[in-house]
Amino acid sequence: TYSIAGARFGTSLLWTAIVSFPLMAGIQEMCARLGVLTGKGLAGNIKSNYPPWILWLIISLSLPAIIFNIGADIAAMGAVANMLLPDIHASFFSMVFTVLLIISIVYLPYARIASILKWLCVVLLCYIIVPFLEKQDYLLILRKTFIPDFSFNKEYLLSIVGILGTTISPYLFFWQTSVEVEEIELHKTIVDKQLIHDIETDVKAGIGFSNLVFYFIILTTGTVLFNSGVHDIKTVDQAALALRPLAGEASYLLFAIGVIGTGFLAIPVLAGSLSYMISETFGWPEGLNKKFNEAPKFYLVLMVSMVIAVLINFSGLSVVQALVYTAVVYGLTAPVLIAIILHMSNNSKVLKSETNNLWVNLSGFTALIIMVTCAIMLLYFMFL
């Protein structure tokens, strides 16, 4: 999604990386606090504090988008493997990756998977290097970074909603809340103000780093691809061309390693978020720190969601378009969840003395207003 935005609009959307940081940090911080202080995931908190129809509304909005996202990610992994070995069909690779993912998630703790495979994601740091290998107009880049550049048309709004949906994603809200609960249970940590402060710092640091990479992906594609006349990315090999100034013909290999590495990290998060949501709704044992026999229904939901997702590969939809559509769906549905998270985070019955401060509320409500406004404008341009 970031690559498409850079290729299509050059450096015009660099400002989104700066603007989205406090918005995302505020929301993820609220989710972390909800998990730590209530001992429940996001679905569990919604179930305890709202009528049942609200939880079912959230599930009906989130479930299709997350499954579609898993399918798009699996398809992307298959596509980059096919890019390296074109004689083998991408669908075959997608099925192989799905089987490997299911086996590894069921038999290995996710923390162990992440600790090893995160090193494949080091490839993403290449995007930070590439812009400095090209001749750049640094004053223009600086202006585009700090001064929003708006174009009121469908394509531009589609990119903004997609970027916001990729960055401020509903599945991350469920994941953050449930993982904090697991961490507390696993390590039997004492919950105090220092722990909450440490978690908030951790959230900000992680999001800051991810937004740094997000910024440089747009900068790289917005200079390398846009300036080369590649304005419409339709295939993974076109996206990989952004790394050519650094890696030459090896850019395809680097891009493939990055996509496969992030896929192995992200898909368990996506499927896990769905499992947490469904398990909490029905009161089943849950958690990636549990073995299969301790939480069988949790793992079955995870496995079924991945099997359904891989079938999307046979729909004929472009991998790149599937990822963009998923991001847009997230951008349209996230405001509903953000509103609920804000409401719970300001409720002293839920968080007692640890309700939102002024700055967290400011970031949360700003995120809500921006995402609702962009979603309404996009729907207007698309249908009216």
CSV table of C-alpha atoms in Angstrom, one decimal:
chain,number,residue,atom,x,y,z
A,1,THR,CA,0.0,0.0,0.0
A,2,TYR,CA,2.8,2.4,0.9
A,3,SER,CA,4.7,1.5,-2.4
A,4,ILE,CA,1.6,2.1,-4.5
A,5,ALA,CA,1.0,5.5,-2.8
A,6,GLY,CA,4.7,6.5,-3.5
A,7,ALA,CA,4.6,5.4,-7.1
A,8,ARG,CA,1.3,7.0,-7.8
A,9,PHE,CA,1.8,10.4,-6.0
A,10,GLY,CA,5.5,10.7,-5.6
A,11,THR,CA,6.4,12.4,-2.3
A,12,SER,CA,3.0,14.0,-1.9
A,13,LEU,CA,1.9,11.6,0.8
A,14,LEU,CA,5.1,11.7,3.0
A,15,TRP,CA,3.2,13.8,5.6
A,16,THR,CA,0.9,10.8,6.4
A,17,ALA,CA,3.8,9.0,8.2
A,18,ILE,CA,4.2,12.0,10.5
A,19,VAL,CA,0.5,12.7,11.1
A,20,SER,CA,-0.4,9.0,11.7
A,21,PHE,CA,2.3,8.4,14.3
A,22,PRO,CA,0.6,10.1,17.3
A,23,LEU,CA,-2.8,8.8,16.2
A,24,MET,CA,-1.7,5.2,16.1
A,25,ALA,CA,0.4,5.5,19.2
A,26,GLY,CA,-2.5,6.9,21.2
A,27,ILE,CA,-4.9,4.1,20.1
A,28,GLN,CA,-2.5,1.2,20.7
A,29,GLU,CA,-1.6,2.7,24.0
A,30,MET,CA,-5.3,2.6,25.0
A,31,CYS,CA,-5.6,-1.0,23.9
A,32,ALA,CA,-2.5,-1.9,25.9
A,33,ARG,CA,-3.9,-0.3,29.0
A,34,LEU,CA,-7.3,-2.0,28.6
A,35,GLY,CA,-5.5,-5.4,28.4
A,36,VAL,CA,-3.2,-4.9,31.4
A,37,LEU,CA,-5.8,-3.4,33.7
A,38,THR,CA,-8.8,-5.5,32.9
A,39,GLY,CA,-7.1,-8.8,32.2
A,40,LYS,CA,-9.3,-9.2,29.1
A,41,GLY,CA,-8.8,-8.8,25.4
A,42,LEU,CA,-10.7,-6.2,23.4
A,43,ALA,CA,-13.6,-8.5,22.5
A,44,GLY,CA,-13.9,-9.5,26.2
A,45,ASN,CA,-14.1,-5.9,27.2
A,46,ILE,CA,-16.7,-5.1,24.6
A,47,LYS,CA,-18.7,-8.2,25.7
A,48,SER,CA,-18.6,-7.0,29.4
A,49,ASN,CA,-19.5,-3.4,28.8
A,50,TYR,CA,-21.9,-3.2,25.8
A,51,PRO,CA,-25.0,-5.0,24.5
A,52,PRO,CA,-24.3,-8.2,22.6
A,53,TRP,CA,-25.3,-6.7,19.2
A,54,ILE,CA,-22.3,-4.3,19.4
A,55,LEU,CA,-19.8,-7.2,19.7
A,56,TRP,CA,-21.5,-9.0,16.8
A,57,LEU,CA,-21.4,-5.8,14.7
A,58,ILE,CA,-17.6,-5.6,15.4
A,59,ILE,CA,-17.1,-9.2,14.5
A,60,SER,CA,-19.2,-8.9,11.3
A,61,LEU,CA,-17.0,-5.9,10.2
A,62,SER,CA,-13.7,-7.3,11.3
A,63,LEU,CA,-13.9,-11.0,10.3
A,64,PRO,CA,-14.1,-10.6,6.5
A,65,ALA,CA,-11.5,-7.9,6.4
A,66,ILE,CA,-9.0,-9.9,8.5
A,67,ILE,CA,-9.5,-13.1,6.5
A,68,PHE,CA,-9.1,-11.2,3.2
A,69,ASN,CA,-5.9,-9.6,4.6
A,70,ILE,CA,-4.5,-13.1,5.5
A,71,GLY,CA,-5.4,-14.3,2.0
A,72,ALA,CA,-3.7,-11.2,0.4
A,73,ASP,CA,-0.6,-11.7,2.5
A,74,ILE,CA,-0.4,-15.5,1.6
A,75,ALA,CA,-0.9,-14.6,-2.0
A,76,ALA,CA,1.9,-12.0,-1.8
A,77,MET,CA,4.3,-14.6,-0.3
A,78,GLY,CA,3.4,-17.0,-3.2
A,79,ALA,CA,3.8,-14.2,-5.8
A,80,VAL,CA,7.3,-13.2,-4.6
A,81,ALA,CA,8.4,-16.9,-4.5
A,82,ASN,CA,7.0,-17.3,-8.1
A,83,MET,CA,9.0,-14.2,-9.0
A,84,LEU,CA,12.2,-16.0,-8.1
A,85,LEU,CA,11.1,-19.4,-9.4
A,86,PRO,CA,8.7,-18.6,-12.3
A,87,ASP,CA,8.4,-22.3,-13.4
A,88,ILE,CA,6.4,-23.1,-10.2
A,89,HIS,CA,3.0,-21.5,-9.9
A,90,ALA,CA,2.4,-18.9,-7.2
A,91,SER,CA,-0.6,-20.8,-5.9
A,92,PHE,CA,1.6,-23.8,-5.1
A,93,PHE,CA,3.9,-21.6,-3.0
A,94,SER,CA,0.9,-20.1,-1.2
A,95,MET,CA,-0.4,-23.5,-0.2
A,96,VAL,CA,3.1,-24.6,1.0
A,97,PHE,CA,3.5,-21.4,3.0
A,98,THR,CA,0.0,-21.9,4.5
A,99,VAL,CA,0.9,-25.5,5.6
A,100,LEU,CA,4.2,-24.3,7.1
A,101,LEU,CA,2.5,-21.5,9.0
A,102,ILE,CA,-0.2,-23.8,10.4
A,103,ILE,CA,2.4,-26.3,11.6
A,104,SER,CA,4.7,-23.7,13.1
A,105,ILE,CA,1.9,-21.9,14.9
A,106,VAL,CA,0.5,-25.1,16.4
A,107,TYR,CA,3.8,-26.7,17.4
A,108,LEU,CA,6.0,-23.7,18.2
A,109,PRO,CA,5.4,-20.7,20.5
A,110,TYR,CA,4.9,-17.6,18.5
A,111,ALA,CA,7.5,-15.7,20.5
A,112,ARG,CA,10.1,-18.3,19.2
A,113,ILE,CA,8.9,-17.9,15.6
A,114,ALA,CA,9.1,-14.1,15.9
A,115,SER,CA,12.5,-14.1,17.5
A,116,ILE,CA,14.0,-16.0,14.6
A,117,LEU,CA,12.1,-14.7,11.6
A,118,LYS,CA,12.2,-11.0,12.6
A,119,TRP,CA,15.7,-11.0,11.1
A,120,LEU,CA,14.3,-11.5,7.6
A,121,CYS,CA,12.5,-8.1,8.1
A,122,VAL,CA,15.9,-6.4,8.3
A,123,VAL,CA,15.6,-6.2,4.5
A,124,LEU,CA,13.0,-3.4,5.1
A,125,LEU,CA,15.9,-1.2,6.2
A,126,CYS,CA,17.1,-1.1,2.6
A,127,TYR,CA,14.3,1.4,2.0
A,128,ILE,CA,16.1,3.8,4.4
A,129,ILE,CA,19.3,3.6,2.3
A,130,VAL,CA,18.0,3.8,-1.3
A,131,PRO,CA,16.8,7.5,-1.3
A,132,PHE,CA,20.4,8.6,-0.4
A,133,LEU,CA,21.8,6.8,-3.4
A,134,GLU,CA,19.7,9.0,-5.8
A,135,LYS,CA,19.9,12.7,-6.5
A,136,GLN,CA,17.2,14.3,-4.4
A,137,ASP,CA,15.4,17.6,-4.0
A,138,TYR,CA,15.7,17.7,-0.3
A,139,LEU,CA,13.8,21.0,0.1
A,140,LEU,CA,10.9,19.5,-1.7
A,141,ILE,CA,11.0,16.4,0.4
A,142,LEU,CA,11.1,18.5,3.6
A,143,ARG,CA,8.1,20.5,2.4
A,144,LYS,CA,6.1,17.4,1.5
A,145,THR,CA,7.0,15.8,4.9
A,146,PHE,CA,5.6,18.6,7.0
A,147,ILE,CA,3.0,20.4,4.8
A,148,PRO,CA,0.0,18.2,3.8
A,149,ASP,CA,-0.6,18.2,0.1
A,150,PHE,CA,-4.3,17.5,-0.6
A,151,SER,CA,-6.0,16.5,-3.9
A,152,PHE,CA,-9.7,16.0,-3.7
A,153,ASN,CA,-10.3,13.1,-6.0
A,154,LYS,CA,-11.1,9.4,-5.6
A,155,GLU,CA,-7.6,8.0,-6.3
A,156,TYR,CA,-5.9,10.3,-3.7
A,157,LEU,CA,-8.5,9.7,-1.1
A,158,LEU,CA,-8.3,5.9,-1.8
A,159,SER,CA,-4.6,6.1,-1.0
A,160,ILE,CA,-5.1,8.1,2.2
A,161,VAL,CA,-7.8,5.7,3.5
A,162,GLY,CA,-5.6,2.8,2.5
A,163,ILE,CA,-2.6,4.2,4.3
A,164,LEU,CA,-4.6,4.9,7.4
A,165,GLY,CA,-6.1,1.4,7.2
A,166,THR,CA,-2.7,-0.2,6.9
A,167,THR,CA,-1.3,1.8,9.7
A,168,ILE,CA,-4.2,2.1,12.1
A,169,SER,CA,-5.6,-1.4,11.6
A,170,PRO,CA,-8.5,-3.0,13.6
A,171,TYR,CA,-6.6,-6.4,14.0
A,172,LEU,CA,-3.8,-4.6,15.8
A,173,PHE,CA,-6.3,-3.3,18.4
A,174,PHE,CA,-7.3,-6.9,19.2
A,175,TRP,CA,-3.7,-8.2,19.1
A,176,GLN,CA,-2.3,-5.5,21.3
A,177,THR,CA,-4.9,-5.9,24.0
A,178,SER,CA,-4.8,-9.7,24.1
A,179,VAL,CA,-1.0,-10.0,23.9
A,180,GLU,CA,-0.7,-7.7,27.0
A,181,VAL,CA,-3.0,-10.0,28.9
A,182,GLU,CA,-0.9,-13.0,27.8
A,183,GLU,CA,2.3,-11.3,28.9
A,184,ILE,CA,0.9,-10.6,32.4
A,185,GLU,CA,-0.4,-14.2,32.8
A,186,LEU,CA,2.8,-15.8,31.4
A,187,HIS,CA,5.3,-13.8,33.5
A,188,LYS,CA,2.9,-13.2,36.5
A,189,THR,CA,3.9,-9.6,36.4
A,190,ILE,CA,2.7,-7.2,39.0
A,191,VAL,CA,0.6,-4.4,37.4
A,192,ASP,CA,1.6,-1.0,38.7
A,193,LYS,CA,2.2,2.5,37.3
A,194,GLN,CA,5.7,1.7,36.3
A,195,LEU,CA,4.6,-1.3,34.2
A,196,ILE,CA,2.0,0.8,32.5
A,197,HIS,CA,4.6,3.5,31.8
A,198,ASP,CA,7.0,0.9,30.4
A,199,ILE,CA,4.3,-0.6,28.1
A,200,GLU,CA,3.4,2.8,26.8
A,201,THR,CA,7.0,3.6,26.0
A,202,ASP,CA,7.4,0.3,24.3
A,203,VAL,CA,4.3,0.9,22.1
A,204,LYS,CA,5.6,4.4,21.1
A,205,ALA,CA,9.0,3.0,20.3
A,206,GLY,CA,7.7,0.2,18.2
A,207,ILE,CA,5.3,2.4,16.3
A,208,GLY,CA,7.9,5.1,15.8
A,209,PHE,CA,10.2,2.5,14.2
A,210,SER,CA,7.5,1.1,11.9
A,211,ASN,CA,6.5,4.6,10.8
A,212,LEU,CA,10.1,5.4,10.0
A,213,VAL,CA,10.2,2.4,7.6
A,214,PHE,CA,6.7,3.4,6.3
A,215,TYR,CA,8.1,7.0,5.6
A,216,PHE,CA,11.1,5.7,3.7
A,217,ILE,CA,9.0,3.2,1.7
A,218,ILE,CA,6.9,6.1,0.3
A,219,LEU,CA,10.1,8.2,-0.1
A,220,THR,CA,11.9,5.4,-2.0
A,221,THR,CA,9.0,4.5,-4.3
A,222,GLY,CA,8.0,8.2,-4.6
A,223,THR,CA,11.5,9.1,-6.0
A,224,VAL,CA,12.8,5.9,-7.6
A,225,LEU,CA,9.6,4.6,-9.2
A,226,PHE,CA,7.7,7.8,-9.7
A,227,ASN,CA,10.6,9.6,-11.3
A,228,SER,CA,11.2,6.6,-13.6
A,229,GLY,CA,7.6,6.8,-14.9
A,230,VAL,CA,6.3,3.8,-12.9
A,231,HIS,CA,3.1,5.2,-11.5
A,232,ASP,CA,0.9,2.2,-11.3
A,233,ILE,CA,2.1,-0.9,-9.5
A,234,LYS,CA,0.1,-3.9,-10.5
A,235,THR,CA,2.6,-6.7,-9.7
A,236,VAL,CA,5.1,-7.6,-7.0
A,237,ASP,CA,8.0,-7.4,-9.4
A,238,GLN,CA,7.1,-3.8,-10.2
A,239,ALA,CA,7.1,-3.0,-6.5
A,240,ALA,CA,10.5,-4.7,-6.1
A,241,LEU,CA,12.1,-2.3,-8.7
A,242,ALA,CA,12.2,0.4,-6.0
A,243,LEU,CA,15.2,-1.4,-4.5
A,244,ARG,CA,17.2,-1.6,-7.8
A,245,PRO,CA,19.4,1.4,-7.1
A,246,LEU,CA,20.8,-0.5,-4.0
A,247,ALA,CA,20.7,-4.1,-5.1
A,248,GLY,CA,20.5,-4.2,-8.9
A,249,GLU,CA,19.1,-7.5,-10.1
A,250,ALA,CA,19.2,-8.8,-6.5
A,251,SER,CA,16.4,-6.3,-5.7
A,252,TYR,CA,13.9,-9.1,-6.5
A,253,LEU,CA,15.6,-11.4,-4.0
A,254,LEU,CA,15.7,-8.7,-1.3
A,255,PHE,CA,12.0,-7.8,-1.8
A,256,ALA,CA,11.0,-11.5,-1.8
A,257,ILE,CA,12.9,-12.1,1.5
A,258,GLY,CA,11.2,-9.0,3.0
A,259,VAL,CA,7.7,-10.0,2.0
A,260,ILE,CA,8.1,-13.7,3.1
A,261,GLY,CA,9.6,-12.6,6.4
A,262,THR,CA,6.9,-10.1,7.2
A,263,GLY,CA,4.3,-12.6,6.1
A,264,PHE,CA,5.5,-15.2,8.6
A,265,LEU,CA,5.4,-12.6,11.3
A,266,ALA,CA,2.1,-10.9,10.3
A,267,ILE,CA,-0.1,-13.8,9.4
A,268,PRO,CA,0.0,-15.4,12.9
A,269,VAL,CA,-0.9,-11.9,14.2
A,270,LEU,CA,-3.8,-11.6,11.8
A,271,ALA,CA,-5.1,-15.1,12.4
A,272,GLY,CA,-4.4,-14.8,16.1
A,273,SER,CA,-6.4,-11.6,16.4
A,274,LEU,CA,-9.3,-13.4,14.8
A,275,SER,CA,-9.0,-16.3,17.2
A,276,TYR,CA,-8.8,-14.0,20.2
A,277,MET,CA,-11.9,-12.2,19.1
A,278,ILE,CA,-14.0,-15.4,18.5
A,279,SER,CA,-12.7,-17.2,21.6
A,280,GLU,CA,-13.5,-14.3,23.9
A,281,THR,CA,-16.9,-14.0,22.4
A,282,PHE,CA,-17.7,-17.6,23.2
A,283,GLY,CA,-15.7,-17.9,26.4
A,284,TRP,CA,-13.2,-20.5,25.0
A,285,PRO,CA,-9.6,-21.0,26.4
A,286,GLU,CA,-7.3,-18.8,24.3
A,287,GLY,CA,-3.7,-17.8,23.7
A,288,LEU,CA,-0.7,-18.5,21.5
A,289,ASN,CA,1.2,-19.3,24.7
A,290,LYS,CA,-1.0,-22.3,25.2
A,291,LYS,CA,-0.6,-25.7,23.6
A,292,PHE,CA,-3.1,-27.1,21.1
A,293,ASN,CA,-4.7,-29.4,23.6
A,294,GLU,CA,-5.1,-26.5,26.1
A,295,ALA,CA,-7.0,-24.3,23.6
A,296,PRO,CA,-8.1,-26.5,20.7
A,297,LYS,CA,-11.0,-24.2,19.6
A,298,PHE,CA,-8.7,-21.2,19.6
A,299,TYR,CA,-6.3,-23.0,17.2
A,300,LEU,CA,-9.0,-24.4,15.1
A,301,VAL,CA,-10.4,-20.9,14.4
A,302,LEU,CA,-6.9,-19.9,13.5
A,303,MET,CA,-6.4,-22.8,11.1
A,304,VAL,CA,-9.8,-22.5,9.5
A,305,SER,CA,-9.3,-18.8,8.9
A,306,MET,CA,-6.0,-19.5,7.1
A,307,VAL,CA,-7.5,-22.3,4.9
A,308,ILE,CA,-10.4,-20.0,3.9
A,309,ALA,CA,-7.9,-17.2,3.3
A,310,VAL,CA,-5.7,-19.3,1.0
A,311,LEU,CA,-8.7,-20.1,-1.2
A,312,ILE,CA,-8.9,-16.3,-2.1
A,313,ASN,CA,-5.7,-17.1,-4.2
A,314,PHE,CA,-8.0,-18.8,-6.7
A,315,SER,CA,-10.3,-15.9,-7.1
A,316,GLY,CA,-8.1,-14.3,-9.8
A,317,LEU,CA,-7.8,-11.0,-7.9
A,318,SER,CA,-4.5,-9.2,-8.3
A,319,VAL,CA,-2.3,-9.6,-5.2
A,320,VAL,CA,-1.4,-5.9,-5.1
A,321,GLN,CA,-5.1,-4.8,-5.5
A,322,ALA,CA,-6.2,-7.3,-2.8
A,323,LEU,CA,-3.7,-5.7,-0.3
A,324,VAL,CA,-5.0,-2.2,-1.2
A,325,TYR,CA,-8.6,-3.2,-1.0
A,326,THR,CA,-8.0,-4.8,2.4
A,327,ALA,CA,-6.3,-1.6,3.7
A,328,VAL,CA,-9.3,0.5,2.4
A,329,VAL,CA,-11.8,-1.8,4.2
A,330,TYR,CA,-9.8,-1.4,7.4
A,331,GLY,CA,-9.8,2.4,6.9
A,332,LEU,CA,-13.6,2.3,6.6
A,333,THR,CA,-14.3,0.0,9.6
A,334,ALA,CA,-11.6,1.2,12.0
A,335,PRO,CA,-13.6,4.3,13.2
A,336,VAL,CA,-16.3,2.1,14.8
A,337,LEU,CA,-13.7,0.3,16.9
A,338,ILE,CA,-11.8,3.6,17.7
A,339,ALA,CA,-15.0,5.1,19.0
A,340,ILE,CA,-15.6,2.1,21.3
A,341,ILE,CA,-12.0,2.1,22.5
A,342,LEU,CA,-12.1,5.8,23.3
A,343,HIS,CA,-15.4,5.3,25.2
A,344,MET,CA,-14.0,2.4,27.3
A,345,SER,CA,-10.7,4.2,27.9
A,346,ASN,CA,-12.5,7.2,29.4
A,347,ASN,CA,-14.7,5.0,31.6
A,348,SER,CA,-13.6,5.0,35.2
A,349,LYS,CA,-15.6,1.8,35.8
A,350,VAL,CA,-13.4,0.0,33.3
A,351,LEU,CA,-10.0,1.6,33.9
A,352,LYS,CA,-10.5,3.1,37.4
A,353,SER,CA,-7.8,5.8,37.9
A,354,GLU,CA,-5.9,5.0,34.7
A,355,THR,CA,-8.4,6.6,32.2
A,356,ASN,CA,-7.0,8.6,29.3
A,357,ASN,CA,-5.1,11.9,29.8
A,358,LEU,CA,-5.7,14.9,27.7
A,359,TRP,CA,-3.0,14.1,25.1
A,360,VAL,CA,-4.1,10.5,24.5
A,361,ASN,CA,-7.7,11.7,24.1
A,362,LEU,CA,-6.6,14.4,21.7
A,363,SER,CA,-4.7,11.8,19.5
A,364,GLY,CA,-7.6,9.3,19.7
A,365,PHE,CA,-10.4,11.8,18.8
A,366,THR,CA,-8.2,13.3,16.1
A,367,ALA,CA,-7.7,9.8,14.6
A,368,LEU,CA,-11.4,9.2,14.8
A,369,ILE,CA,-12.3,12.5,13.1
A,370,ILE,CA,-9.7,12.2,10.4
A,371,MET,CA,-10.6,8.6,9.5
A,372,VAL,CA,-14.4,9.3,9.5
A,373,THR,CA,-13.9,12.4,7.3
A,374,CYS,CA,-11.7,10.6,4.8
A,375,ALA,CA,-14.0,7.6,4.7
A,376,ILE,CA,-17.1,9.8,4.1
A,377,MET,CA,-15.2,11.8,1.4
A,378,LEU,CA,-14.0,8.6,-0.3
A,379,LEU,CA,-17.5,7.1,-0.3
A,380,TYR,CA,-18.9,10.3,-1.7
A,381,PHE,CA,-16.4,10.3,-4.6
A,382,MET,CA,-16.9,6.6,-5.3
A,383,PHE,CA,-20.7,6.5,-5.3
A,384,LEU,CA,-21.9,10.1,-5.9
